[in-house]
mmCIF file of C-alpha atoms and ligand atoms in Angstrom:
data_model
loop_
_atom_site.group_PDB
_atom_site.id
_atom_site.type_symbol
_atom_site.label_atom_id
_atom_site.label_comp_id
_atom_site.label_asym_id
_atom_site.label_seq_id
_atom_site.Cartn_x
_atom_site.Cartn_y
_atom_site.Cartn_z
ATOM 1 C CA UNK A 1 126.813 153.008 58.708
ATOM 2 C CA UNK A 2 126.553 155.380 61.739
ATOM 3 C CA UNK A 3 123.047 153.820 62.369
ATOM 4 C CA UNK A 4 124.878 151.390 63.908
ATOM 5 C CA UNK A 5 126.366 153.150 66.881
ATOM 6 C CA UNK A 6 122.858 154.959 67.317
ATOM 7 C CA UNK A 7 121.458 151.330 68.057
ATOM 8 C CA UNK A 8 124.024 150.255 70.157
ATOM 9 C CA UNK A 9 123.734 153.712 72.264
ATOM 10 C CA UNK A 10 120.003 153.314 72.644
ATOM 11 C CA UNK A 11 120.323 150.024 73.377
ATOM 12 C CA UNK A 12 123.289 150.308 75.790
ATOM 13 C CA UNK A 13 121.239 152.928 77.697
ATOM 14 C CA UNK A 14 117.987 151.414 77.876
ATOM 15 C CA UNK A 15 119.482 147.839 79.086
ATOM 16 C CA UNK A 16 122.541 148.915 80.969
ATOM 17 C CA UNK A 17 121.524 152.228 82.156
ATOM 18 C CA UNK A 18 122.976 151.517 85.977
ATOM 19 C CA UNK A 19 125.652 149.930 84.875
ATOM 20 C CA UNK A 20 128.253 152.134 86.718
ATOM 21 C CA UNK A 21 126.400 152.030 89.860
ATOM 22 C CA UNK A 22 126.057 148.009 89.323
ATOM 23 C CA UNK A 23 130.081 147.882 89.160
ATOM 24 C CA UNK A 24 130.873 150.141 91.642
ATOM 25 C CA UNK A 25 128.611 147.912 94.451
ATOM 26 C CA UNK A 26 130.690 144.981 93.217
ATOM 27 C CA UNK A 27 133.849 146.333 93.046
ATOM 28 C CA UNK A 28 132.846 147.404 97.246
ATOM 29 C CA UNK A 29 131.418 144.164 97.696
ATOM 30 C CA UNK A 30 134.614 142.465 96.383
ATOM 31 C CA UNK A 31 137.202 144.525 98.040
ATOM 32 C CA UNK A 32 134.884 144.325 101.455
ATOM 33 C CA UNK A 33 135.356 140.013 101.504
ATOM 34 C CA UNK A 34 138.216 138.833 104.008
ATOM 35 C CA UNK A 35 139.953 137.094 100.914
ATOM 36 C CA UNK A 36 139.129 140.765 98.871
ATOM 37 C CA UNK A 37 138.619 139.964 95.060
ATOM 38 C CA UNK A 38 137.330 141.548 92.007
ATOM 39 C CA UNK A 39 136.293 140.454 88.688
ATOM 40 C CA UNK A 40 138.238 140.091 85.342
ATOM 41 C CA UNK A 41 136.739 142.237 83.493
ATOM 42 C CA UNK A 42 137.841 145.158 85.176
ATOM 43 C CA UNK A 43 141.395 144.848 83.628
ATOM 44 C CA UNK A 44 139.739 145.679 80.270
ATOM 45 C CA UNK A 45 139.821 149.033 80.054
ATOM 46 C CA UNK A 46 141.056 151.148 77.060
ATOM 47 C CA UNK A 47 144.477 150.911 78.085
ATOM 48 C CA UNK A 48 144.254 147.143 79.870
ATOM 49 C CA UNK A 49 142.726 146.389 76.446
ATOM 50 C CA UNK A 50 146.608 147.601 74.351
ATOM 51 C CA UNK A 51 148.174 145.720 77.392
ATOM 52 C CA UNK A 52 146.194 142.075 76.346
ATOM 53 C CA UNK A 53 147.237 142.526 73.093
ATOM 54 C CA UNK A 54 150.915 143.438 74.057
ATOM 55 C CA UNK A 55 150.479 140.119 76.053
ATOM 56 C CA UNK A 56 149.510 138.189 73.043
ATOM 57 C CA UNK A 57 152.238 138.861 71.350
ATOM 58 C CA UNK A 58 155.024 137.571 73.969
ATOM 59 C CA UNK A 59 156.741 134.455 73.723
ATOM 60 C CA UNK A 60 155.726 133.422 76.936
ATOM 61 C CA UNK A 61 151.954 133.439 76.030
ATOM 62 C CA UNK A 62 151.896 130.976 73.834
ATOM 63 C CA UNK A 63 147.834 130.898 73.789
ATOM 64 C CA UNK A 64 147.143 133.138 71.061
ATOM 65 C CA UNK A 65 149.474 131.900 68.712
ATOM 66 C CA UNK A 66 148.817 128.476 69.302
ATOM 67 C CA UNK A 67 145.196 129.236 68.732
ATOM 68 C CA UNK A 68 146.055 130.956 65.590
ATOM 69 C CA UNK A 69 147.996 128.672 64.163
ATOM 70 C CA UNK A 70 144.817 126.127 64.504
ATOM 71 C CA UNK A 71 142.717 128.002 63.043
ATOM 72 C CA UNK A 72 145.278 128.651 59.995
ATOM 73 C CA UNK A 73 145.955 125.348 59.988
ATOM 74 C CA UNK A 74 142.390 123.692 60.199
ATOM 75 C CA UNK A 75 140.313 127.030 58.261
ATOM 76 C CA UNK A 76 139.193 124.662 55.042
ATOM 77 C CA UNK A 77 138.018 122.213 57.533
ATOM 78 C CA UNK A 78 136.725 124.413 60.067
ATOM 79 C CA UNK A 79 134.695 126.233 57.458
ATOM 80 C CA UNK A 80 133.347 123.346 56.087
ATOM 81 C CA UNK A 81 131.815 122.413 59.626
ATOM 82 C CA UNK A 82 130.078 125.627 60.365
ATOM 83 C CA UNK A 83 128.730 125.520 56.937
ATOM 84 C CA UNK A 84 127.966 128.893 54.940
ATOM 85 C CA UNK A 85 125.447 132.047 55.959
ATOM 86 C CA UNK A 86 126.062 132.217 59.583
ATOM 87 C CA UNK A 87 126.027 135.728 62.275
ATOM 88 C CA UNK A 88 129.142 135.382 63.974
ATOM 89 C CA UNK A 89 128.510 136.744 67.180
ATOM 90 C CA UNK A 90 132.010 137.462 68.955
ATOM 91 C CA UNK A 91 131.942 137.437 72.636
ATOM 92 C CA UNK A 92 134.960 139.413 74.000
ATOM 93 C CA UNK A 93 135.625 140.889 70.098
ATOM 94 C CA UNK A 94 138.641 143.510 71.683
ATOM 95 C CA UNK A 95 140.274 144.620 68.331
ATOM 96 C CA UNK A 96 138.271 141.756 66.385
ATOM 97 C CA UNK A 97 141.169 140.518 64.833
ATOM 98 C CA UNK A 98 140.689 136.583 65.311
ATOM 99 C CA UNK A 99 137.354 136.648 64.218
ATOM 100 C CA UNK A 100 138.689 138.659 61.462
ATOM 101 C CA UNK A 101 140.864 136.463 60.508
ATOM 102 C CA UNK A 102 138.377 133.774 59.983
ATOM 103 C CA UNK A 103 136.176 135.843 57.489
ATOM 104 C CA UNK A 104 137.803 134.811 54.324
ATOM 105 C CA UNK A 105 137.127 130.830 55.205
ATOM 106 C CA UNK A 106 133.818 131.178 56.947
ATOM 107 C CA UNK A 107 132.121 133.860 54.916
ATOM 108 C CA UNK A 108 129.566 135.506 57.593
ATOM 109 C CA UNK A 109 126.225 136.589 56.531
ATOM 110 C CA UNK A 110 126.723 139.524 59.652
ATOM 111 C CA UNK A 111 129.265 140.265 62.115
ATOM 112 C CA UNK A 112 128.287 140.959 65.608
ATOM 113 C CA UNK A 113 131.340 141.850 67.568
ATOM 114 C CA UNK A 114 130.584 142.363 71.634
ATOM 115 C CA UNK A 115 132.878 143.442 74.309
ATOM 116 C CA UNK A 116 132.670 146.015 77.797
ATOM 117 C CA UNK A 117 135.391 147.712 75.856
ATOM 118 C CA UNK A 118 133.331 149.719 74.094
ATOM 119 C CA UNK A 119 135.307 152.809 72.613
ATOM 120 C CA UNK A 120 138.326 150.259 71.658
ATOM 121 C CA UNK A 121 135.616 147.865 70.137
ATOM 122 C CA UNK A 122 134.433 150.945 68.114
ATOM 123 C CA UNK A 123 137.647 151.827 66.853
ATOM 124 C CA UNK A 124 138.034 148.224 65.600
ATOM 125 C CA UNK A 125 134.876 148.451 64.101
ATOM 126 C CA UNK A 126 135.824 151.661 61.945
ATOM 127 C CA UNK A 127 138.572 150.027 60.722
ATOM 128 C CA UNK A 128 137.036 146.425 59.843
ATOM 129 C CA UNK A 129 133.836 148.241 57.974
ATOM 130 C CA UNK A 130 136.948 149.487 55.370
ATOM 131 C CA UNK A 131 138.449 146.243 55.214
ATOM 132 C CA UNK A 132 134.971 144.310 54.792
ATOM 133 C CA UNK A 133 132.608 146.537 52.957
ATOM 134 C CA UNK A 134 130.799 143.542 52.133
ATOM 135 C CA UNK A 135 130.131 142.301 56.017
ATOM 136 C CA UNK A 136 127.727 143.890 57.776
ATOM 137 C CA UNK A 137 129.264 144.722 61.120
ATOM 138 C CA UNK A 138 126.747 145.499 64.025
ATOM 139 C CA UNK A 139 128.756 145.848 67.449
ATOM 140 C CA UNK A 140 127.548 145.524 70.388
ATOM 141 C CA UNK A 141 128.658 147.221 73.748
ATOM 142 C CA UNK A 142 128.162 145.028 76.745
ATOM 143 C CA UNK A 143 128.703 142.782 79.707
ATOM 144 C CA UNK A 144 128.045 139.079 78.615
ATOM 145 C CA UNK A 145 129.424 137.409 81.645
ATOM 146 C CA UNK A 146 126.130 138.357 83.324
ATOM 147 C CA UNK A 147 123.228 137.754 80.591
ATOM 148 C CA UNK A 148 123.192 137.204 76.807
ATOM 149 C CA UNK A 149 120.379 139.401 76.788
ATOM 150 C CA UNK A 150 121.061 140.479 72.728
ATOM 151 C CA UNK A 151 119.611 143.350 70.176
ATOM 152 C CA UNK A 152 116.334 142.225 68.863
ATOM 153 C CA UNK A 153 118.104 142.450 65.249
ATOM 154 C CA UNK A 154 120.849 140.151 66.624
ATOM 155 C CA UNK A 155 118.316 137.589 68.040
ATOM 156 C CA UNK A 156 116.168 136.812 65.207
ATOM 157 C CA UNK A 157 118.692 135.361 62.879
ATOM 158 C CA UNK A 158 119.173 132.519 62.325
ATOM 159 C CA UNK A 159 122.373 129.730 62.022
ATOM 160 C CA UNK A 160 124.078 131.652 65.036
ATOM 161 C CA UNK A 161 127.328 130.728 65.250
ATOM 162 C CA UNK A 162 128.875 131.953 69.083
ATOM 163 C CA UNK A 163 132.752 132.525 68.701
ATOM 164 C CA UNK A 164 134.502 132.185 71.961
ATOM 165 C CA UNK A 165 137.963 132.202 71.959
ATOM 166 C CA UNK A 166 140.997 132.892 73.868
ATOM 167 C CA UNK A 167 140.243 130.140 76.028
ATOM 168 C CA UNK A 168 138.566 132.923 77.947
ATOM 169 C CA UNK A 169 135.042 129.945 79.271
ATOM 170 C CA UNK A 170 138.773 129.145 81.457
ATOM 171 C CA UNK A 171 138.130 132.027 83.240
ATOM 172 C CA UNK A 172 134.754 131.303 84.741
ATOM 173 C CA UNK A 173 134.952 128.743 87.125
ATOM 174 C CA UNK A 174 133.578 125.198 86.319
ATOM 175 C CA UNK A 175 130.147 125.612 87.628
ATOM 176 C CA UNK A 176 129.893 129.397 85.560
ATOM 177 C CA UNK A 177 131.493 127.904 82.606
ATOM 178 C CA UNK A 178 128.476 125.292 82.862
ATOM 179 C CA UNK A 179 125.828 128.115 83.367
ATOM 180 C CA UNK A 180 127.297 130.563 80.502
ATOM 181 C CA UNK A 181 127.307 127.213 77.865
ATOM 182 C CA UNK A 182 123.192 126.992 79.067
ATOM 183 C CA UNK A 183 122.923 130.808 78.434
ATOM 184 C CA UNK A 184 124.652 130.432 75.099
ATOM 185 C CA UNK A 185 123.057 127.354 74.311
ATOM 186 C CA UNK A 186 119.374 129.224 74.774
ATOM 187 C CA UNK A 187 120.728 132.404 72.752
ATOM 188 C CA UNK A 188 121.222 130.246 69.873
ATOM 189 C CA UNK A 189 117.514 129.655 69.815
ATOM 190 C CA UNK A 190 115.565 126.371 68.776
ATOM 191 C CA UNK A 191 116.602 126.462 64.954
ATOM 192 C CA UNK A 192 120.120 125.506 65.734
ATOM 193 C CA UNK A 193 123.356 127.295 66.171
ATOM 194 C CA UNK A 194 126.909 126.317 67.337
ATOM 195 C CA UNK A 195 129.708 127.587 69.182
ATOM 196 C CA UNK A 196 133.056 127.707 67.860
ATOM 197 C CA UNK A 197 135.567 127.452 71.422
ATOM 198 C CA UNK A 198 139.381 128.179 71.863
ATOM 199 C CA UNK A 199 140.935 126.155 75.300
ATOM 200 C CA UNK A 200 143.620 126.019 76.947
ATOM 201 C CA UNK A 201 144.927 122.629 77.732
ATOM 202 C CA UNK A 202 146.843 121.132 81.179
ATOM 203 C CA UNK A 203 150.311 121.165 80.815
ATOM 204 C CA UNK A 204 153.552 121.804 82.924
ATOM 205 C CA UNK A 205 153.540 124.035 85.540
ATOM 206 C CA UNK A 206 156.875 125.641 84.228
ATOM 207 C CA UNK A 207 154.712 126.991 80.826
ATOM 208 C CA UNK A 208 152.008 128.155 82.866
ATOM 209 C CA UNK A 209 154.237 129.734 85.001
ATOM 210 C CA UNK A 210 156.349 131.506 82.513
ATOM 211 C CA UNK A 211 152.839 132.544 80.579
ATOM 212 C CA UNK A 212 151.371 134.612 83.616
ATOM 213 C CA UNK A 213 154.439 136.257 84.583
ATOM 214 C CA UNK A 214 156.477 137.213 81.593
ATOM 215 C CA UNK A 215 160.283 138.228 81.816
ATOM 216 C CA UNK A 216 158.986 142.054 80.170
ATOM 217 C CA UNK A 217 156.357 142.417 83.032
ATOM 218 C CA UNK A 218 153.677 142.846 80.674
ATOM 219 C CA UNK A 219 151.689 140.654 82.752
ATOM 220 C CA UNK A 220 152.418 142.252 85.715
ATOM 221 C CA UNK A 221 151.587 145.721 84.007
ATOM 222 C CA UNK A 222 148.430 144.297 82.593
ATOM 223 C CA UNK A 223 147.006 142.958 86.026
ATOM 224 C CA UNK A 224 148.419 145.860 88.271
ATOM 225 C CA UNK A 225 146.301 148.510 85.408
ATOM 226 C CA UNK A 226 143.120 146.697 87.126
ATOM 227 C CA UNK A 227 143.632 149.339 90.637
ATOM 228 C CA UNK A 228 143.979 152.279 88.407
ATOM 229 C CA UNK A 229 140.677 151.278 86.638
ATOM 230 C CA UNK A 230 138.903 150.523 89.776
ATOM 231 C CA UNK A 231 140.549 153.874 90.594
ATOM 232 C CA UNK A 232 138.752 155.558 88.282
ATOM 233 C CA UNK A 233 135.228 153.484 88.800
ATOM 234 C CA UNK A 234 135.054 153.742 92.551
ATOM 235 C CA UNK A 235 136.765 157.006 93.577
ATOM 236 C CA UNK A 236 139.618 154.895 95.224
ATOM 237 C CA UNK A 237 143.136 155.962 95.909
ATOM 238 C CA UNK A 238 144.831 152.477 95.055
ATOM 239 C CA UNK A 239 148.763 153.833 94.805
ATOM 240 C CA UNK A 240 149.711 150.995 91.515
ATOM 241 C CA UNK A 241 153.315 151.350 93.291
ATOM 242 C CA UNK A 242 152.338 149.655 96.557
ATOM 243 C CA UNK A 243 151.372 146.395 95.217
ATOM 244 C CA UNK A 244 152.798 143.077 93.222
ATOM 245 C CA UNK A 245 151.840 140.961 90.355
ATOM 246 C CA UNK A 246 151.067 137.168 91.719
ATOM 247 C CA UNK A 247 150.895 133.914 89.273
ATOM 248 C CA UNK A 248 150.308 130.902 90.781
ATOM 249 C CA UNK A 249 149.265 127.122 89.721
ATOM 250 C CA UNK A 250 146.705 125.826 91.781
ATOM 251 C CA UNK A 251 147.121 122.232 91.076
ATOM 252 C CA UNK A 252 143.864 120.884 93.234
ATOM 253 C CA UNK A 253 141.379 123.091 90.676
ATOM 254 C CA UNK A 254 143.412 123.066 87.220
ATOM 255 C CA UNK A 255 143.868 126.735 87.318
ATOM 256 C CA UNK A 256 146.382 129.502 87.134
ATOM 257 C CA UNK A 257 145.449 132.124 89.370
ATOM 258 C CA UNK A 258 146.381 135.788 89.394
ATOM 259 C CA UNK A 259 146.346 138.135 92.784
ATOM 260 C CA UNK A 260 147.780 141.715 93.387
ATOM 261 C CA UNK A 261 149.816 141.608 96.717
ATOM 262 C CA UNK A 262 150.122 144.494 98.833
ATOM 263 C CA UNK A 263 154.042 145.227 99.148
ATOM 264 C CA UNK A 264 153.617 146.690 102.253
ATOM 265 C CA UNK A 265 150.516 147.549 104.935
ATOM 266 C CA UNK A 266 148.344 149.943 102.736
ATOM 267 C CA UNK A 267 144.645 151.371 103.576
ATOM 268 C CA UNK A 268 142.425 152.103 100.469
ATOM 269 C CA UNK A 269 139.541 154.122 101.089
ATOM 270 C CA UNK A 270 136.925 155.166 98.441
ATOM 271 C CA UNK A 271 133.482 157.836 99.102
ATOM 272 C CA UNK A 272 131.951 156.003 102.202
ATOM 273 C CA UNK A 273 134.297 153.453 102.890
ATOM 274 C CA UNK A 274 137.758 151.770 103.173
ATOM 275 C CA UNK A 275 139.816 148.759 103.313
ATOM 276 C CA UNK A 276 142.935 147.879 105.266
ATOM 277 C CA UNK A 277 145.562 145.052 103.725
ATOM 278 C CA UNK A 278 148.776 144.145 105.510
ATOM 279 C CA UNK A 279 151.523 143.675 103.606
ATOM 280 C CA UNK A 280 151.763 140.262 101.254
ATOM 281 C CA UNK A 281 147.990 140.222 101.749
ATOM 282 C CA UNK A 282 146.273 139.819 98.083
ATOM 283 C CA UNK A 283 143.364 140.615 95.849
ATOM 284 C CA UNK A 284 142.417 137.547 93.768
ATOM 285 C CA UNK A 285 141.913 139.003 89.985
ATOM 286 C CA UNK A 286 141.670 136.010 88.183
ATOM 287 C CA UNK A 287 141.354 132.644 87.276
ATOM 288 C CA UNK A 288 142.314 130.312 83.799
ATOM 289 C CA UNK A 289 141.401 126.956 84.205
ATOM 290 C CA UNK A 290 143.288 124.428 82.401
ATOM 291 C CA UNK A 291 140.944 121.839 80.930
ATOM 292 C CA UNK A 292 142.037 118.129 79.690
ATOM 293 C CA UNK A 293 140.465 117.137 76.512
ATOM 294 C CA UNK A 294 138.504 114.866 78.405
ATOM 295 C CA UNK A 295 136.803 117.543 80.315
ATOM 296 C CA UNK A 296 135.878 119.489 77.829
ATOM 297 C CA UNK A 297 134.107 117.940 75.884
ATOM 298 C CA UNK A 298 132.035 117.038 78.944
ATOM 299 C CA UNK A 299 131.289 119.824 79.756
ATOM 300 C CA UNK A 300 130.140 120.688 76.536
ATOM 301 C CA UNK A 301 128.124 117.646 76.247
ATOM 302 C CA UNK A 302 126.251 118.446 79.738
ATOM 303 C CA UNK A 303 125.531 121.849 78.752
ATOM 304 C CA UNK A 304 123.234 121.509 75.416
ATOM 305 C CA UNK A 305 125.799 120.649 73.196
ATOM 306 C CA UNK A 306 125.920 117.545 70.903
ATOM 307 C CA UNK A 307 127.718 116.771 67.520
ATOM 308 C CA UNK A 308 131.483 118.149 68.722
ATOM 309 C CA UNK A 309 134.661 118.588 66.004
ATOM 310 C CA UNK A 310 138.020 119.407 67.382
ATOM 311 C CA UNK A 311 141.303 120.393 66.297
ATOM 312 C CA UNK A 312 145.170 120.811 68.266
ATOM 313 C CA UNK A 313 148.603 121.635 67.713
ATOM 314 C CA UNK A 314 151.280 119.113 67.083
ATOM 315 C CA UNK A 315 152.007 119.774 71.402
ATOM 316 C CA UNK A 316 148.275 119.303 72.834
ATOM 317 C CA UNK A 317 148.660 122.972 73.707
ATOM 318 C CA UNK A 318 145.394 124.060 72.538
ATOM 319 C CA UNK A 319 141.943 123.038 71.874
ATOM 320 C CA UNK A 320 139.697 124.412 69.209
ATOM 321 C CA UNK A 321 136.231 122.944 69.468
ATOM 322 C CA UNK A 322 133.099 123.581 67.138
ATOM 323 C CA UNK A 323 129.923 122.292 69.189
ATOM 324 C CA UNK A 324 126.624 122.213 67.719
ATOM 325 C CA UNK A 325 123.116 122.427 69.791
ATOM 326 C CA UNK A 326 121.109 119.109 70.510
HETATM 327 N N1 LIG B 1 141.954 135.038 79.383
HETATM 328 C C1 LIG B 1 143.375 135.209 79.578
HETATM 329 C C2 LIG B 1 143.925 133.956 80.218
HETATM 330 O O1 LIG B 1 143.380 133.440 81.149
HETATM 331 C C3 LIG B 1 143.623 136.456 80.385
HETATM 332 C C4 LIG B 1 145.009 136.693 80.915
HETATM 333 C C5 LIG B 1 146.194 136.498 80.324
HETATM 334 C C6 LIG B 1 145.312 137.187 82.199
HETATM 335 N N2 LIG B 1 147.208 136.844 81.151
HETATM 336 C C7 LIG B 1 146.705 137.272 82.298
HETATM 337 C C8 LIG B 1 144.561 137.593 83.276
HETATM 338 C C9 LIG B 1 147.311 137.732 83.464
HETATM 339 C C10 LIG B 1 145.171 138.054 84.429
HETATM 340 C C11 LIG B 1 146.540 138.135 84.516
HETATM 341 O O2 LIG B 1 144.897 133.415 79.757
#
């Protein structure tokens, strides 16, 4: 099966060839900005990647368990939605294991795990091919937040089903969220496809709270792992020590936000440039919106989505949504 990788490294090079020199012109631009930010996806890095799961399994965080449980709880009826023969394409696969989970209900014709993470999405990979002779696997190493451009091999099939979990469309912000459900809507091309969707749902601030700062600090760990990262992409000299884990509700936009604060006045510099903070100023890492119900399925609806099923936990915790294309 090592054909596979071959693909995925000719393809990675051809179509992402500059993609070092793209993220370390964002990473300047974002630490450069008077309110300095930088984009989720730089906590995923081998080890930020063992940190998200170690985060999935605290009580705090009750979104992945709440998700699994609907999907244990729902799978017969679930499966019987998406119908049989479909590519699950997994956008943010990490270790693959929800999408994993699903295989004995939904029965895909092909696998198509994709994530920046690549060596950790290999590994996964390796060990799913033993589990799943049957499945053909074919991952897929890149940045979807910025095109759906997919393999050739991966965009002729047909009955696409996207699998989006993790409530992770919370982490765009509305208007992205509405562009990526365009981009995915076009990817599943004019013969019909779907998109099965994992949300978090608004809910006390106290849960929310407790969920992005855990009593362990794995949160803190897992956010504060972004400045070695950035460390290692930009040349910086980010000391991990001088700065603070932030979780905050914004209650105006729906969303949980997460910032690094510096504990005390701190200069970063990196090759041909620097960046002074004084101390309590942040950088904004992230965003999870909280979606009602209502919402949505709106937002689905406005983006090239029609036909909607949806399934919840006994709380309203979580949403799990299978949307098919108009
Ligand atoms: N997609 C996850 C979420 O929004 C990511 C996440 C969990 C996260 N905990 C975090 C991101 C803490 C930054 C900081 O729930």
């Amino acid at each position: 099966m090592s054909h596979d990788i071959v693909d995925f490294e000719t393809y990675r090079t051809e179509k992402f060839g500059s993609d070092r020199e793209t993220a370390r012109l964002e990473l300047i631009n974002g630490l450069s900005r008077p309110k300095a930010r930088i984009a989720p996806k730089y906590f995923y890095d081998a080890l930020g990647s063992k940190l998200f799961e170690a985060i999935c399994q605290l009580d705090e965080y009750y979104l992945t368990r709440t998700e699994v449980a609907i999907f244990a709880d729902h799978a017969a009826e679930i499966a019987e939605v998406v119908g049989p023969g479909t590519t699950l394409i997994d956008l943010g696969a990490g270790n693959c294991e929800k999408a994993a989970r699903l295989f004995p209900a939904l029965q895909p014709n092909h696998y198509v795990p994709v994530d920046i993470s690549v060596e950790f999405l290999l590994r996964a990979v390796e060990a799913l091919r033993k589990s799943y002779p049957q499945i053909p696997i074919h991952p897929v190493g890149f940045d979807f937040s910025e095109s759906l451009a997919l393999p050739a091999m991966v965009r002729k099939r047909s009955k696409k089903l996207f699998f989006y979990p993790g409530s992770s469309l919370g982490n765009f912000s509305p208007l992205q969220a509405a562009q990526f459900l365009t981009r995915i809507r076009a990817a599943c091309g004019e013969r019909g496809g779907a998109l099965l969707l994992g949300i978090d749902l608004v809910k006390p601030v106290e849960v929310l709270d407790a969920a992005y700062d855990d009593a362990l600090g794995v949160t803190a760990a897992f956010n504060l792992n972004a400045l070695r990262h950035i460390n290692r992409l930009l040349g910086s000299d980010f000391s991990v020590r001088d700065w603070q884990h932030k979780a905050v509700f914004n209650a105006a936009q729906s969303r949980m936000e997460m910032h690094l604060h510096a504990r005390r006045d701190v200069t970063v510099t990196w090759p041909g440039g620097a960046r002074e903070f004084s101390a309590g100023e942040g950088i904004h890492t992230e965003n999870s919106y909280k979606y009602s119900r209502r919402a949505i399925l709106d937002l689905l609806q406005r983006n090239g989505f029609g036909e909607t099923s949806c399934w919840s936990d006994a709380e309203s915790r979580y949403l799990v949504c299978h949307a098919r294309t108009i």
